[in-house]
CSV table of C-alpha atoms in Angstrom, one decimal:
chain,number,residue,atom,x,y,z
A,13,UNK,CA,0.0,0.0,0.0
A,14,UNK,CA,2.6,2.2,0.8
A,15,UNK,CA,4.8,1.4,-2.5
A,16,UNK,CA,1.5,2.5,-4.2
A,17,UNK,CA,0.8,5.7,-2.6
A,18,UNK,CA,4.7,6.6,-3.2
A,19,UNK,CA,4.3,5.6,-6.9
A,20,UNK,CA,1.1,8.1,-7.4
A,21,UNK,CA,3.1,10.8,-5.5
A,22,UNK,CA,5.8,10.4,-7.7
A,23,UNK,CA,3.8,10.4,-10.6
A,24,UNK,CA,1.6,13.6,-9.8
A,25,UNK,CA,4.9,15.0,-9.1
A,26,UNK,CA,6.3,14.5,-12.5
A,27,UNK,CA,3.3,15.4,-14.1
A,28,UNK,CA,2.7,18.7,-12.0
A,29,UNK,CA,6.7,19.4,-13.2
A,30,UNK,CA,6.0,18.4,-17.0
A,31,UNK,CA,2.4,21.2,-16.8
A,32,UNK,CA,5.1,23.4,-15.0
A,33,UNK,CA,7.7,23.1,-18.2
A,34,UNK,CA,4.3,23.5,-20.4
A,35,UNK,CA,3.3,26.8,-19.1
A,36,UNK,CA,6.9,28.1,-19.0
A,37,UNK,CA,6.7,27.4,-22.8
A,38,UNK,CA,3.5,28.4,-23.5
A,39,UNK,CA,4.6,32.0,-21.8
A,40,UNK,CA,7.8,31.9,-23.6
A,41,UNK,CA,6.0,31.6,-26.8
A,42,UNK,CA,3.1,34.2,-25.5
A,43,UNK,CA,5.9,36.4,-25.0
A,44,UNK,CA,7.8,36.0,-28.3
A,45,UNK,CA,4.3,36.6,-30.4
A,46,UNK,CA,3.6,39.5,-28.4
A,47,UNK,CA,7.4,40.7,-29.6
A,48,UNK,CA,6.3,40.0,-33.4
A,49,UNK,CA,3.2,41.6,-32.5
A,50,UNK,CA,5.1,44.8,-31.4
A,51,UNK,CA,6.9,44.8,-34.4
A,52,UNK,CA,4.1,44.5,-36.8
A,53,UNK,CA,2.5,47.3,-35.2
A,54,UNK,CA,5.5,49.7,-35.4
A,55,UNK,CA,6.2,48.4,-39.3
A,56,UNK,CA,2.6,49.0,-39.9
A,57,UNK,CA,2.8,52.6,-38.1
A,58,UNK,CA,5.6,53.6,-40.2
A,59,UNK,CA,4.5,52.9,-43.0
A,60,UNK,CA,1.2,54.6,-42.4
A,61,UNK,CA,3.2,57.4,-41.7
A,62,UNK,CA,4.9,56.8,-45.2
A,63,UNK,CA,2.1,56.3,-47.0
A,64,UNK,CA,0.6,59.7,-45.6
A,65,UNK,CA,3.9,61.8,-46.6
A,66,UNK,CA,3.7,59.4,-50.4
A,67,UNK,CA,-0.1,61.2,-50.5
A,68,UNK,CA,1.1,64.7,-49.8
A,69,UNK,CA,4.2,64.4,-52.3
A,70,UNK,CA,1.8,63.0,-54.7
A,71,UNK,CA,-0.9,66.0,-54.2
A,72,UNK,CA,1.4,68.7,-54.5
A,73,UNK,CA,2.9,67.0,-57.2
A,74,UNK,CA,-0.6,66.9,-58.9
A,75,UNK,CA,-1.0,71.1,-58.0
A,76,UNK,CA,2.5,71.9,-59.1
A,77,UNK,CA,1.3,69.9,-62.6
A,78,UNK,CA,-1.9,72.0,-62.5
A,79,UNK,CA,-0.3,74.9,-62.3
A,80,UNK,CA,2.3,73.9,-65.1
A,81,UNK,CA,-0.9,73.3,-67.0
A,82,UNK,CA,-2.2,76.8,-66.2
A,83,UNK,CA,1.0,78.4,-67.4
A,84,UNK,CA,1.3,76.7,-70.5
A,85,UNK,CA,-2.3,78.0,-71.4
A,86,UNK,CA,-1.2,81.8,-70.0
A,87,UNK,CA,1.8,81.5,-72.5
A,88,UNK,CA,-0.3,80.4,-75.4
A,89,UNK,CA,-2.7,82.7,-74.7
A,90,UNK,CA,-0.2,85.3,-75.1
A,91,UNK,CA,2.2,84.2,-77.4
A,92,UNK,CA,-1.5,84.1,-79.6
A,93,UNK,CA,-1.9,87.7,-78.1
A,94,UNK,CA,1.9,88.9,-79.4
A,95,UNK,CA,1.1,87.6,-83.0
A,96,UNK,CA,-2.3,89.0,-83.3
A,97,UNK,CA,-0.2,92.3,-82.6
A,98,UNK,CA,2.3,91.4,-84.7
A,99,UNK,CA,-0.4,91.1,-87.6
A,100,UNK,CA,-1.9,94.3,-86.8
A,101,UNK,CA,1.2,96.5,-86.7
A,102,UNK,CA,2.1,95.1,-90.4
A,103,UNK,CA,-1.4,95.7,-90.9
A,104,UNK,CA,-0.9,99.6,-89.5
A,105,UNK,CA,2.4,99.9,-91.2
A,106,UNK,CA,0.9,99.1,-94.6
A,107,UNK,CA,-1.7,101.4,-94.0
A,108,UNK,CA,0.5,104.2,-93.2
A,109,UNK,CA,2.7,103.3,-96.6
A,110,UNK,CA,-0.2,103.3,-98.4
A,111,UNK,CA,-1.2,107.3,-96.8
A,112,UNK,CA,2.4,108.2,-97.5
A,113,UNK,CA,2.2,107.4,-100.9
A,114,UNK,CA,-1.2,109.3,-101.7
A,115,UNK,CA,0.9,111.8,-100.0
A,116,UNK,CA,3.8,111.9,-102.3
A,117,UNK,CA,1.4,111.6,-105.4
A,118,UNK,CA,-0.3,114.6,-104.3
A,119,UNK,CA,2.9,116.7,-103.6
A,120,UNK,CA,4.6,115.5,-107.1
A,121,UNK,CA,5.6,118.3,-109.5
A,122,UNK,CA,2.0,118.4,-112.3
A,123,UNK,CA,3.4,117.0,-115.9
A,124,UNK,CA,2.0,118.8,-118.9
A,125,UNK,CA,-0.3,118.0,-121.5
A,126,UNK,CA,-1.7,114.8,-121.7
A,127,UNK,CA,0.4,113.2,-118.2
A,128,UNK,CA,-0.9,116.4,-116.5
A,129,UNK,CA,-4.1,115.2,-117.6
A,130,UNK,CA,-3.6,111.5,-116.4
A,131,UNK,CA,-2.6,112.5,-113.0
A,132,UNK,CA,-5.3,114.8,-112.4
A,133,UNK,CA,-7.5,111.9,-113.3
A,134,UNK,CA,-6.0,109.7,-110.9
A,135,UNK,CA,-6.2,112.3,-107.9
A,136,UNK,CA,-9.8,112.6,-109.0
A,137,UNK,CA,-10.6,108.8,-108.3
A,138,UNK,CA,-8.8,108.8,-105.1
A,139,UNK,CA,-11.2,108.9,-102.1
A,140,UNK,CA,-11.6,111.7,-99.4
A,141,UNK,CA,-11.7,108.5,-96.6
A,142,UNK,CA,-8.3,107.3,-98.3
A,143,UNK,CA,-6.6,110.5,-96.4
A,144,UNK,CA,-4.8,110.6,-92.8
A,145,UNK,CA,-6.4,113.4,-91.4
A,146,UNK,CA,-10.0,112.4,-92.0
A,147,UNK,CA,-9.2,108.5,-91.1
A,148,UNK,CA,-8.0,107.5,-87.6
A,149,UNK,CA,-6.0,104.2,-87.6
A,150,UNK,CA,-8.4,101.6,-85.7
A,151,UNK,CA,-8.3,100.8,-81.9
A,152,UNK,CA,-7.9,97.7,-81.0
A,153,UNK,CA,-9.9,95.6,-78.7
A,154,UNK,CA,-8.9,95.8,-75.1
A,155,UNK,CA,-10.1,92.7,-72.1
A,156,UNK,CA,-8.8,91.2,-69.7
A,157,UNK,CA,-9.8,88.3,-67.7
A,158,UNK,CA,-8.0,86.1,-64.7
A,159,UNK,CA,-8.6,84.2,-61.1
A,160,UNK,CA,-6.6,83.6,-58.1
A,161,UNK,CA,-4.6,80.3,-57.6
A,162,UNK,CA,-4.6,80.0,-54.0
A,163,UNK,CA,-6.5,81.8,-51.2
A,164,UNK,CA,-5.3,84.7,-49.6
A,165,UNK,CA,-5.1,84.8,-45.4
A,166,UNK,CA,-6.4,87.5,-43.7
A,167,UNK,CA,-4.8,90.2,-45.8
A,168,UNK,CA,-4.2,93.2,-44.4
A,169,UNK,CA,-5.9,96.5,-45.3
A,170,UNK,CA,-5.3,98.4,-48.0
A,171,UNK,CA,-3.9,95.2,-49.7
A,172,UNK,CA,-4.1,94.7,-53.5
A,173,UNK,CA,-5.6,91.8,-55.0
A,174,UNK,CA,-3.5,90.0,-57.4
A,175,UNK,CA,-5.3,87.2,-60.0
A,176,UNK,CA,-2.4,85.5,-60.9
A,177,UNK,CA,-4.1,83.3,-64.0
A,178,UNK,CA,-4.5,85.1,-66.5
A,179,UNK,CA,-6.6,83.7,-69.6
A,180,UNK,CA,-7.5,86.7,-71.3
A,181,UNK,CA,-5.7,89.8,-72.0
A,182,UNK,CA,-6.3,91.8,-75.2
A,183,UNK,CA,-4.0,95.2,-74.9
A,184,UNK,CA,-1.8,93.8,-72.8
A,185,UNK,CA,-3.3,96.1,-70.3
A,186,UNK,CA,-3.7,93.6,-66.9
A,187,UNK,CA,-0.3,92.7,-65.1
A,188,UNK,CA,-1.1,89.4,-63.4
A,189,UNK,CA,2.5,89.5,-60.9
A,190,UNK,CA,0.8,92.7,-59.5
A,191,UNK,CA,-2.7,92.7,-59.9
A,192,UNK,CA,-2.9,96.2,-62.0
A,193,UNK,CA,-4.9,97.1,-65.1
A,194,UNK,CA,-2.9,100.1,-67.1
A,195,UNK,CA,-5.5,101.5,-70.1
A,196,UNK,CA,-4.2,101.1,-73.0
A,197,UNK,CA,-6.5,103.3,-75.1
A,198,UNK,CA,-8.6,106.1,-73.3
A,199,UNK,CA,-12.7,105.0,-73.2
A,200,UNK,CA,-15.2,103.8,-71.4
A,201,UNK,CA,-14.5,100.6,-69.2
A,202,UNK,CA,-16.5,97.8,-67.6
A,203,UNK,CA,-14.9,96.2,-64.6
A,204,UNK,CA,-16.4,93.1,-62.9
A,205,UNK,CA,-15.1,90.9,-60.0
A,206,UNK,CA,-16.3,88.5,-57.8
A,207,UNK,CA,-14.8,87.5,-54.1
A,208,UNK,CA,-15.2,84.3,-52.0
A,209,UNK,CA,-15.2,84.1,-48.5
A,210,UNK,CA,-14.1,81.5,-45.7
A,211,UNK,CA,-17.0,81.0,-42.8
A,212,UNK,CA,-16.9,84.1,-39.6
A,213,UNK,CA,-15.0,86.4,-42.4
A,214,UNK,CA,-15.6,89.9,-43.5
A,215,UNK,CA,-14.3,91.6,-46.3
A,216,UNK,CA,-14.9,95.1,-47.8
A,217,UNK,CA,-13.1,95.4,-51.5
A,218,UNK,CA,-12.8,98.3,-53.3
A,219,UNK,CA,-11.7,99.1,-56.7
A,220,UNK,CA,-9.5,101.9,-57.4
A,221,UNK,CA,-9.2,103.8,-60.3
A,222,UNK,CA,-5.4,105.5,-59.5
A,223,UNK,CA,-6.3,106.6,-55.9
A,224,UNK,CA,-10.0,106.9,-56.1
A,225,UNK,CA,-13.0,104.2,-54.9
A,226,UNK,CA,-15.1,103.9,-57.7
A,227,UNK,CA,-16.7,100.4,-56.5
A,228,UNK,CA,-17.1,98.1,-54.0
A,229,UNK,CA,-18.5,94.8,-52.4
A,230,UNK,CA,-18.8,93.7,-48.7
A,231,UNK,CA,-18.0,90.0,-48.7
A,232,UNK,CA,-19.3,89.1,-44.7
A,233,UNK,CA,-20.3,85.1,-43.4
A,234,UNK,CA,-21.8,84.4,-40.2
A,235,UNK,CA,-21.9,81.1,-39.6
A,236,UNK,CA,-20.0,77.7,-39.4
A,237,UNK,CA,-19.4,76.2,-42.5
A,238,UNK,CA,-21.1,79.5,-44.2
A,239,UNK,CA,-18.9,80.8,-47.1
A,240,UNK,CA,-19.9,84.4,-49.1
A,241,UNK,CA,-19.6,84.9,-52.7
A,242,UNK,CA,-20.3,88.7,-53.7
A,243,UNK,CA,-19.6,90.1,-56.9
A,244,UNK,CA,-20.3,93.7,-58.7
A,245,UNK,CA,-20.1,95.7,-61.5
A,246,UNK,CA,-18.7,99.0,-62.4
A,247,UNK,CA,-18.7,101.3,-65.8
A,248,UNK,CA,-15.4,103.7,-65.6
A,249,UNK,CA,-14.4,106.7,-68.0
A,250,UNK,CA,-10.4,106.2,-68.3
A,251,UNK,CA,-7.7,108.3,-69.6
A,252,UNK,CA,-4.8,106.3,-71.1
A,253,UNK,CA,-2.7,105.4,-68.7
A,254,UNK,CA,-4.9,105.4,-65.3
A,255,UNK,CA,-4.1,102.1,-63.1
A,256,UNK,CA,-7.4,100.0,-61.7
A,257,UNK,CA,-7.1,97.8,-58.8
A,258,UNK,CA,-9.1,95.7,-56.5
A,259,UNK,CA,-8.0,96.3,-53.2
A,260,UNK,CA,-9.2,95.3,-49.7
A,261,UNK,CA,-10.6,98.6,-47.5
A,262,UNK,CA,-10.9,97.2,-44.0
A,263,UNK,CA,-8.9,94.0,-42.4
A,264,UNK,CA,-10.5,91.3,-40.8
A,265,UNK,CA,-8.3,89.0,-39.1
A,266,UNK,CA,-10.5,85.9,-39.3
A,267,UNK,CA,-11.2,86.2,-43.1
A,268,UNK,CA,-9.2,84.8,-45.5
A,269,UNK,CA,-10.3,85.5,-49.0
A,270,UNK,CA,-11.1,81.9,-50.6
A,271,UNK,CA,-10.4,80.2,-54.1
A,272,UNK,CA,-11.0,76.4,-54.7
A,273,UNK,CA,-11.8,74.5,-57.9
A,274,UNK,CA,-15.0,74.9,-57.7
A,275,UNK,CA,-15.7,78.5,-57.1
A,276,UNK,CA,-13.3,81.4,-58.5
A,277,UNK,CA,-12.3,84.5,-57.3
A,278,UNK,CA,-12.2,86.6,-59.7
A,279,UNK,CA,-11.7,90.0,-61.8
A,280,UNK,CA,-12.1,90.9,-65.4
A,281,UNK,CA,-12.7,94.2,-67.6
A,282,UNK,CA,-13.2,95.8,-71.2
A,283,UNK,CA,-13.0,98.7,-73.2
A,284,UNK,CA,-16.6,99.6,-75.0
């Protein structure tokens, strides 16, 4: 009985220590997981974190191409602009050879006899509309029109507006590095803009013609999530030469003035 008793003793014993060598590995092995666990996690972390800075390479990337895009379309647009000028300076120039030489006929010594006679016929078949003081060369056609990029953060007053893409510009009057329209040609002008605001902004833009307010708009949101679009209209006698600008008459510093792809902020103008 006794041998029996020590037998079961010594066999709960061994089994209690081969359970015992069990859980050892079993934590061994809980513990080397949790190590690959780690691991994965920080892998999976950093390349989250690489996969976020791949997305913001990749966006800019996309608006640097956009922009690329815009400027190839402002350089066309005005390499199409120089030749039109081009065309009509030839066009001018031939014009004034043509009034020189109905000059020079006209000042030419009179033959006599029966050349005397020729010429005076030819003076008589010239028209009165053919001769430079009764026929003004033609004026050529003068608009502008172009958008902002990218928003502008609470600008400060007194700050001029500057629509950097440019897609129109007949007369070569609008500068689109500062923002300015120079007249070409003296005459009457329309002038147009449109300004977007970001939500609890206020804006009040003015445009100058040299250093006067001819026009205005209050661009003002109240709200969250509330954005303003106000646009306006003005009709402007210029003098060759007089500057026009949209400029910004009283700062808010919690309005930006706000340009996505979807709504543009704009100005544009012509001559009548």
């Amino acid at each position: 009985m006794t041998w029996t008793i020590l037998t079961l003793v010594f066999a709960a014993i061994c089994l209690s220590l081969s359970m015992a060598d069990e859980m050892k590995l079993m934590k061994n092995e809980i513990a080397v997981i949790r190590n690959l666990l780690r691991e994965q996690n920080k892998r999976l972390t950093r390349l989250e974190m690489e996969n976020d800075a791949l997305k913001i390479t990749v966006t800019k990337l996309e608006n640097d191409n956009l922009l690329m895009k815009d400027r190839l379309v402002n350089i066309s647009d005005e390499n199409e602009a120089l030749k039109q000028e081009v065309s009509d300076l030839r066009r001018h120039v031939t014009t004034i050879q043509e009034y020189s030489n109905i000059e020079n006929l006209d000042k030419q010594e009179e033959p006599s006899g029966a050349f005397r006679e020729t010429a005076v016929h030819r003076r008589l078949l010239l028209s009165d509309a053919g001769s430079p003081s009764t026929t003004p060369l033609p004026v050529e056609p003068v608009a502008f029109y172009a958008y902002m990029s990218k928003s502008e953060p609470t600008p400060s007053n007194h700050h001029a507006l500057v629509f950097d893409v440019l897609k129109t510009n007949l007369g070569n009057g609008y500068n689109k590095y500062s923002g300015t329209f120079v007249a070409p040609y003296a005459g009457t002008y329309v002038f147009t803009w449109t300004i977007n605001i970001n939500p609890h902004g206020a804006h009040w833009i003015n445009l100058m013609v040299n250093d006067a307010v001819v026009g205005g708009t209050l661009a003002d949101t109240q709200v969250t999530g509330d954005f303003d679009s106000d646009s306006n209209t003005a009709v402007v006698v210029l003098s060759q030469g007089d500057s026009v600008i949209l400029r910004t008459t009283s700062a808010s510093d919690t309005a930006n003035i706000h340009v996505d792809s979807r709504a543009f902020t704009t100005f544009a103008g012509w001559r009548l």
